[in-house]
PDB file of C-alpha atoms in Angstrom:
ATOM      1  CA  MET A 254       0.000   0.000   0.000  1.00 47.00           C
ATOM      2  CA  LYS A 255       1.406   3.385  -1.025  1.00 47.00           C
ATOM      3  CA  ARG A 256       1.435   6.324   1.366  1.00 49.00           C
ATOM      4  CA  PHE A 257       1.228  10.022   0.678  1.00 43.00           C
ATOM      5  CA  THR A 258       4.521  11.806   1.167  1.00 49.00           C
ATOM      6  CA  PRO A 259       4.502  15.308   2.660  1.00 48.00           C
ATOM      7  CA  PHE A 260       5.408  16.658  -0.789  1.00 45.00           C
ATOM      8  CA  ALA A 261       2.438  14.901  -2.430  1.00 43.00           C
ATOM      9  CA  ALA A 262       0.084  16.180   0.257  1.00 42.00           C
ATOM     10  CA  MET A 263       1.335  19.769  -0.221  1.00 44.00           C
ATOM     11  CA  ALA A 264       0.938  19.536  -4.000  1.00 44.00           C
ATOM     12  CA  LEU A 265      -2.603  18.233  -3.584  1.00 43.00           C
ATOM     13  CA  LEU A 266      -3.533  21.042  -1.203  1.00 45.00           C
ATOM     14  CA  ALA A 267      -1.942  23.680  -3.446  1.00 47.00           C
ATOM     15  CA  GLY A 268      -4.102  22.453  -6.306  1.00 46.00           C
ATOM     16  CA  CYS A 269      -7.221  22.745  -4.149  1.00 46.00           C
ATOM     17  CA  THR A 270      -6.561  26.367  -3.266  1.00 44.00           C
ATOM     18  CA  SER A 271      -6.189  27.410  -6.907  1.00 42.00           C
ATOM     19  CA  PHE A 272      -9.269  25.508  -8.102  1.00 42.00           C
ATOM     20  CA  LYS A 273     -12.316  27.687  -8.766  1.00 45.00           C
ATOM     21  CA  SER A 274     -15.392  25.872  -7.538  1.00 43.00           C
ATOM     22  CA  PHE A 275     -18.057  24.943 -10.064  1.00 49.00           C
ATOM     23  CA  THR A 276     -20.671  26.272  -7.638  1.00 53.00           C
ATOM     24  CA  ALA A 277     -19.105  29.731  -7.319  1.00 75.00           C
ATOM     25  CA  PHE A 278     -21.381  32.410  -8.730  1.00 70.00           C
ATOM     26  CA  GLU A 279     -20.452  35.996  -9.328  1.00 78.00           C
ATOM     27  CA  PRO A 280     -22.542  39.154  -9.653  1.00 69.00           C
ATOM     28  CA  ALA A 281     -23.311  40.451 -13.154  1.00 76.00           C
ATOM     29  CA  THR A 282     -21.646  43.739 -12.217  1.00 77.00           C
ATOM     30  CA  PRO A 283     -17.927  43.406 -11.369  1.00 73.00           C
ATOM     31  CA  ALA A 284     -16.953  44.415  -7.825  1.00 75.00           C
ATOM     32  CA  ASP A 285     -14.740  47.269  -9.071  1.00 81.00           C
ATOM     33  CA  TYR A 286     -17.509  48.878 -11.188  1.00 83.00           C
ATOM     34  CA  THR A 287     -19.071  51.989  -9.615  1.00 83.00           C
ATOM     35  CA  GLY A 288     -21.062  53.494 -12.499  1.00 88.00           C
ATOM     36  CA  PRO A 289     -24.723  53.265 -13.487  1.00 91.00           C
ATOM     37  CA  THR A 290     -26.369  49.942 -14.316  1.00 91.00           C
ATOM     38  CA  ALA A 291     -29.353  48.637 -16.278  1.00 93.00           C
ATOM     39  CA  ASN A 292     -31.784  46.000 -15.045  1.00 94.00           C
ATOM     40  CA  VAL A 293     -32.090  42.786 -17.058  1.00 96.00           C
ATOM     41  CA  ALA A 294     -34.780  40.373 -15.847  1.00 96.00           C
ATOM     42  CA  ASP A 295     -34.974  36.669 -16.601  1.00 96.00           C
ATOM     43  CA  GLN A 296     -38.384  35.299 -17.567  1.00 97.00           C
ATOM     44  CA  VAL A 297     -39.987  32.130 -16.210  1.00 96.00           C
ATOM     45  CA  MET A 298     -43.234  31.040 -17.882  1.00 96.00           C
ATOM     46  CA  VAL A 299     -45.479  28.585 -16.047  1.00 95.00           C
ATOM     47  CA  ILE A 300     -46.781  26.022 -18.547  1.00 95.00           C
ATOM     48  CA  SER A 301     -48.207  23.689 -15.901  1.00 93.00           C
ATOM     49  CA  ALA A 302     -47.592  22.830 -12.249  1.00 90.00           C
ATOM     50  CA  GLN A 303     -44.880  20.433 -13.450  1.00 91.00           C
ATOM     51  CA  ARG A 304     -43.338  22.377 -16.374  1.00 93.00           C
ATOM     52  CA  LEU A 305     -41.665  25.779 -16.810  1.00 94.00           C
ATOM     53  CA  HIS A 306     -40.109  27.560 -19.770  1.00 96.00           C
ATOM     54  CA  VAL A 307     -37.078  29.518 -18.568  1.00 96.00           C
ATOM     55  CA  PHE A 308     -35.319  32.307 -20.497  1.00 98.00           C
ATOM     56  CA  GLU A 309     -32.229  33.520 -18.640  1.00 96.00           C
ATOM     57  CA  ILE A 310     -28.739  34.994 -18.556  1.00 96.00           C
ATOM     58  CA  THR A 311     -26.242  32.460 -17.212  1.00 95.00           C
ATOM     59  CA  GLN A 312     -22.967  34.370 -17.781  1.00 94.00           C
ATOM     60  CA  VAL A 313     -21.729  37.924 -18.340  1.00 93.00           C
ATOM     61  CA  ASP A 314     -18.212  38.346 -19.743  1.00 92.00           C
ATOM     62  CA  GLY A 315     -17.341  34.833 -18.539  1.00 90.00           C
ATOM     63  CA  ARG A 316     -18.633  35.352 -14.981  1.00 89.00           C
ATOM     64  CA  ARG A 317     -21.042  32.577 -14.017  1.00 92.00           C
ATOM     65  CA  LEU A 318     -24.304  33.945 -12.582  1.00 90.00           C
ATOM     66  CA  ALA A 319     -26.920  32.395 -10.323  1.00 90.00           C
ATOM     67  CA  SER A 320     -29.704  31.264 -12.655  1.00 89.00           C
ATOM     68  CA  SER A 321     -33.482  31.330 -12.561  1.00 91.00           C
ATOM     69  CA  SER A 322     -33.641  27.647 -13.511  1.00 88.00           C
ATOM     70  CA  MET A 323     -31.535  26.676 -10.468  1.00 86.00           C
ATOM     71  CA  ALA A 324     -33.434  29.087  -8.194  1.00 87.00           C
ATOM     72  CA  SER A 325     -36.748  27.589  -9.357  1.00 87.00           C
ATOM     73  CA  LYS A 326     -35.456  24.059  -8.761  1.00 83.00           C
ATOM     74  CA  ARG A 327     -34.322  24.940  -5.231  1.00 83.00           C
ATOM     75  CA  ALA A 328     -37.550  26.799  -4.410  1.00 83.00           C
ATOM     76  CA  GLY A 329     -39.576  23.742  -5.416  1.00 73.00           C
ATOM     77  CA  GLU A 330     -37.560  21.189  -3.431  1.00 73.00           C
ATOM     78  CA  GLY A 331     -39.774  19.239  -1.081  1.00 68.00           C
ATOM     79  CA  SER A 332     -43.014  20.319  -2.736  1.00 69.00           C
ATOM     80  CA  GLY A 333     -43.641  17.030  -4.502  1.00 71.00           C
ATOM     81  CA  MET A 334     -44.407  17.180  -8.189  1.00 79.00           C
ATOM     82  CA  THR A 335     -44.841  20.947  -8.510  1.00 83.00           C
ATOM     83  CA  LEU A 336     -42.423  23.676  -9.507  1.00 87.00           C
ATOM     84  CA  THR A 337     -42.028  27.078  -7.908  1.00 89.00           C
ATOM     85  CA  PRO A 338     -41.081  29.678 -10.541  1.00 93.00           C
ATOM     86  CA  VAL A 339     -38.340  32.155  -9.568  1.00 93.00           C
ATOM     87  CA  ALA A 340     -37.249  34.829 -12.053  1.00 94.00           C
ATOM     88  CA  LEU A 341     -33.988  36.548 -11.108  1.00 92.00           C
ATOM     89  CA  THR A 342     -32.795  39.955 -12.261  1.00 93.00           C
ATOM     90  CA  ASN A 343     -29.298  41.233 -12.888  1.00 92.00           C
ATOM     91  CA  GLU A 344     -27.807  44.725 -12.886  1.00 92.00           C
ATOM     92  CA  LEU A 345     -25.400  45.108 -15.812  1.00 93.00           C
ATOM     93  CA  PRO A 346     -22.859  47.909 -16.254  1.00 92.00           C
ATOM     94  CA  LEU A 347     -23.548  50.338 -19.101  1.00 94.00           C
ATOM     95  CA  ARG A 348     -20.801  48.991 -21.343  1.00 93.00           C
ATOM     96  CA  PRO A 349     -20.503  46.337 -24.063  1.00 96.00           C
ATOM     97  CA  ALA A 350     -20.688  42.772 -22.731  1.00 95.00           C
ATOM     98  CA  GLN A 351     -20.815  39.200 -23.932  1.00 97.00           C
ATOM     99  CA  VAL A 352     -23.791  37.507 -22.302  1.00 97.00           C
ATOM    100  CA  LYS A 353     -24.631  33.822 -22.388  1.00 97.00           C
ATOM    101  CA  LEU A 354     -28.372  33.252 -22.802  1.00 98.00           C
ATOM    102  CA  GLN A 355     -30.315  30.057 -22.264  1.00 97.00           C
ATOM    103  CA  ALA A 356     -33.809  28.871 -23.138  1.00 97.00           C
ATOM    104  CA  THR A 357     -34.790  25.660 -21.385  1.00 95.00           C
ATOM    105  CA  THR A 358     -37.739  23.503 -20.442  1.00 95.00           C
ATOM    106  CA  GLN A 359     -37.718  22.608 -16.762  1.00 93.00           C
ATOM    107  CA  TYR A 360     -39.728  19.733 -15.279  1.00 91.00           C
ATOM    108  CA  ALA A 361     -40.585  18.885 -11.677  1.00 88.00           C
ATOM    109  CA  SER A 362     -38.794  15.531 -11.928  1.00 85.00           C
ATOM    110  CA  PRO A 363     -36.307  13.707 -14.146  1.00 84.00           C
ATOM    111  CA  MET A 364     -38.997  11.132 -15.023  1.00 87.00           C
ATOM    112  CA  LEU A 365     -41.271  13.859 -16.424  1.00 89.00           C
ATOM    113  CA  ALA A 366     -38.353  15.257 -18.422  1.00 87.00           C
ATOM    114  CA  MET A 367     -37.635  11.847 -19.970  1.00 89.00           C
ATOM    115  CA  ALA A 368     -41.293  11.243 -20.836  1.00 90.00           C
ATOM    116  CA  ASN A 369     -41.976  14.668 -22.417  1.00 90.00           C
ATOM    117  CA  THR A 370     -40.563  16.998 -25.028  1.00 89.00           C
ATOM    118  CA  SER A 371     -37.993  19.521 -23.936  1.00 91.00           C
ATOM    119  CA  CYS A 372     -35.710  22.227 -25.224  1.00 92.00           C
ATOM    120  CA  ARG A 373     -32.340  23.642 -24.273  1.00 94.00           C
ATOM    121  CA  THR A 374     -30.652  26.281 -26.384  1.00 96.00           C
ATOM    122  CA  VAL A 375     -27.561  28.160 -25.194  1.00 97.00           C
ATOM    123  CA  GLY A 376     -25.429  30.789 -26.882  1.00 97.00           C
ATOM    124  CA  GLU A 377     -23.537  34.069 -26.501  1.00 97.00           C
ATOM    125  CA  VAL A 378     -24.614  37.462 -27.786  1.00 98.00           C
ATOM    126  CA  SER A 379     -23.158  40.959 -27.628  1.00 98.00           C
ATOM    127  CA  PHE A 380     -25.192  43.377 -25.532  1.00 97.00           C
ATOM    128  CA  THR A 381     -24.720  47.012 -24.549  1.00 97.00           C
ATOM    129  CA  PRO A 382     -27.369  48.233 -22.091  1.00 96.00           C
ATOM    130  CA  THR A 383     -28.534  51.845 -22.173  1.00 95.00           C
ATOM    131  CA  GLU A 384     -29.042  54.049 -19.122  1.00 90.00           C
ATOM    132  CA  GLY A 385     -32.656  54.333 -18.004  1.00 86.00           C
ATOM    133  CA  LYS A 386     -33.800  51.228 -19.901  1.00 93.00           C
ATOM    134  CA  ARG A 387     -35.096  47.954 -18.491  1.00 96.00           C
ATOM    135  CA  TYR A 388     -34.633  44.697 -20.349  1.00 98.00           C
ATOM    136  CA  ILE A 389     -36.116  41.221 -20.271  1.00 98.00           C
ATOM    137  CA  VAL A 390     -34.706  37.902 -21.456  1.00 98.00           C
ATOM    138  CA  THR A 391     -37.414  36.311 -23.560  1.00 98.00           C
ATOM    139  CA  GLY A 392     -37.910  33.748 -26.295  1.00 97.00           C
ATOM    140  CA  GLN A 393     -40.021  30.920 -27.491  1.00 96.00           C
ATOM    141  CA  ILE A 394     -40.094  27.189 -27.019  1.00 95.00           C
ATOM    142  CA  ALA A 395     -42.110  25.545 -29.759  1.00 94.00           C
ATOM    143  CA  ALA A 396     -42.186  22.454 -31.949  1.00 92.00           C
ATOM    144  CA  LYS A 397     -40.111  24.005 -34.744  1.00 93.00           C
ATOM    145  CA  ALA A 398     -37.672  26.212 -32.813  1.00 93.00           C
ATOM    146  CA  CYS A 399     -36.263  27.046 -29.415  1.00 96.00           C
ATOM    147  CA  GLU A 400     -35.071  30.673 -29.251  1.00 97.00           C
ATOM    148  CA  VAL A 401     -33.834  33.206 -26.693  1.00 98.00           C
ATOM    149  CA  TRP A 402     -32.905  36.918 -26.879  1.00 98.00           C
ATOM    150  CA  ILE A 403     -32.972  40.147 -24.854  1.00 98.00           C
ATOM    151  CA  GLU A 404     -35.580  42.800 -25.570  1.00 98.00           C
ATOM    152  CA  ASP A 405     -36.412  46.312 -24.360  1.00 97.00           C
ATOM    153  CA  ALA A 406     -39.101  45.813 -21.668  1.00 96.00           C
ATOM    154  CA  ALA A 407     -40.947  49.025 -22.611  1.00 96.00           C
ATOM    155  CA  THR A 408     -41.111  48.542 -26.381  1.00 96.00           C
ATOM    156  CA  GLY A 409     -40.851  44.760 -26.753  1.00 96.00           C
ATOM    157  CA  GLN A 410     -38.190  45.280 -29.431  1.00 97.00           C
ATOM    158  CA  PRO A 411     -35.235  42.853 -29.561  1.00 98.00           C
ATOM    159  CA  VAL A 412     -31.893  44.433 -28.611  1.00 97.00           C
ATOM    160  CA  THR A 413     -29.707  41.367 -29.221  1.00 98.00           C
ATOM    161  CA  GLU A 414     -29.551  38.749 -31.890  1.00 97.00           C
ATOM    162  CA  LYS A 415     -31.605  35.608 -31.354  1.00 97.00           C
ATOM    163  CA  ILE A 416     -30.004  32.348 -30.304  1.00 97.00           C
ATOM    164  CA  SER A 417     -31.881  29.544 -32.097  1.00 96.00           C
ATOM    165  CA  GLY A 418     -31.871  25.801 -31.689  1.00 94.00           C
ATOM    166  CA  PRO A 419     -34.011  22.806 -32.560  1.00 90.00           C
ATOM    167  CA  GLY A 420     -37.560  22.806 -31.282  1.00 88.00           C
ATOM    168  CA  THR A 421     -39.375  20.222 -29.220  1.00 85.00           C
ATOM    169  CA  GLU A 422     -40.636  18.246 -32.234  1.00 81.00           C
ATOM    170  CA  ARG A 423     -39.084  14.793 -32.171  1.00 64.00           C
TER     171      ARG A 423
END
């Protein structure tokens, strides 16, 4: 049986301290940013007590954000076969950014997900928020296409390109 040497133990621990946890989330606005921000809200559509359509930002300039799909999953834990929708919002600096958007179908259980149609489309878009504007992440989940984009909340006009993927038709 081999034993760990002190050197091996130190190397292992050094690796642990430099490893960035997969569960670490960061704010959409960097800590060193002090200027104005714009509000960007995720959207969670209730389709049934067991199914949600979620349109969300999951990253801004490579920073991983807490997501509405995970918040909804956690909020519904212990409530049996029902989901609790939670739509998060993010404050973004008023400067160009690369944002990762996601459109996904969320079910109350893995068995429901396996037995029903679903969608998951993810992609990056360029986005520059404007002062005084509010935005919403929106999209569609349909048989022919699964799409997600950001639009101006007041006008309903898209302000980013659309990320498109295959629909729920099998």
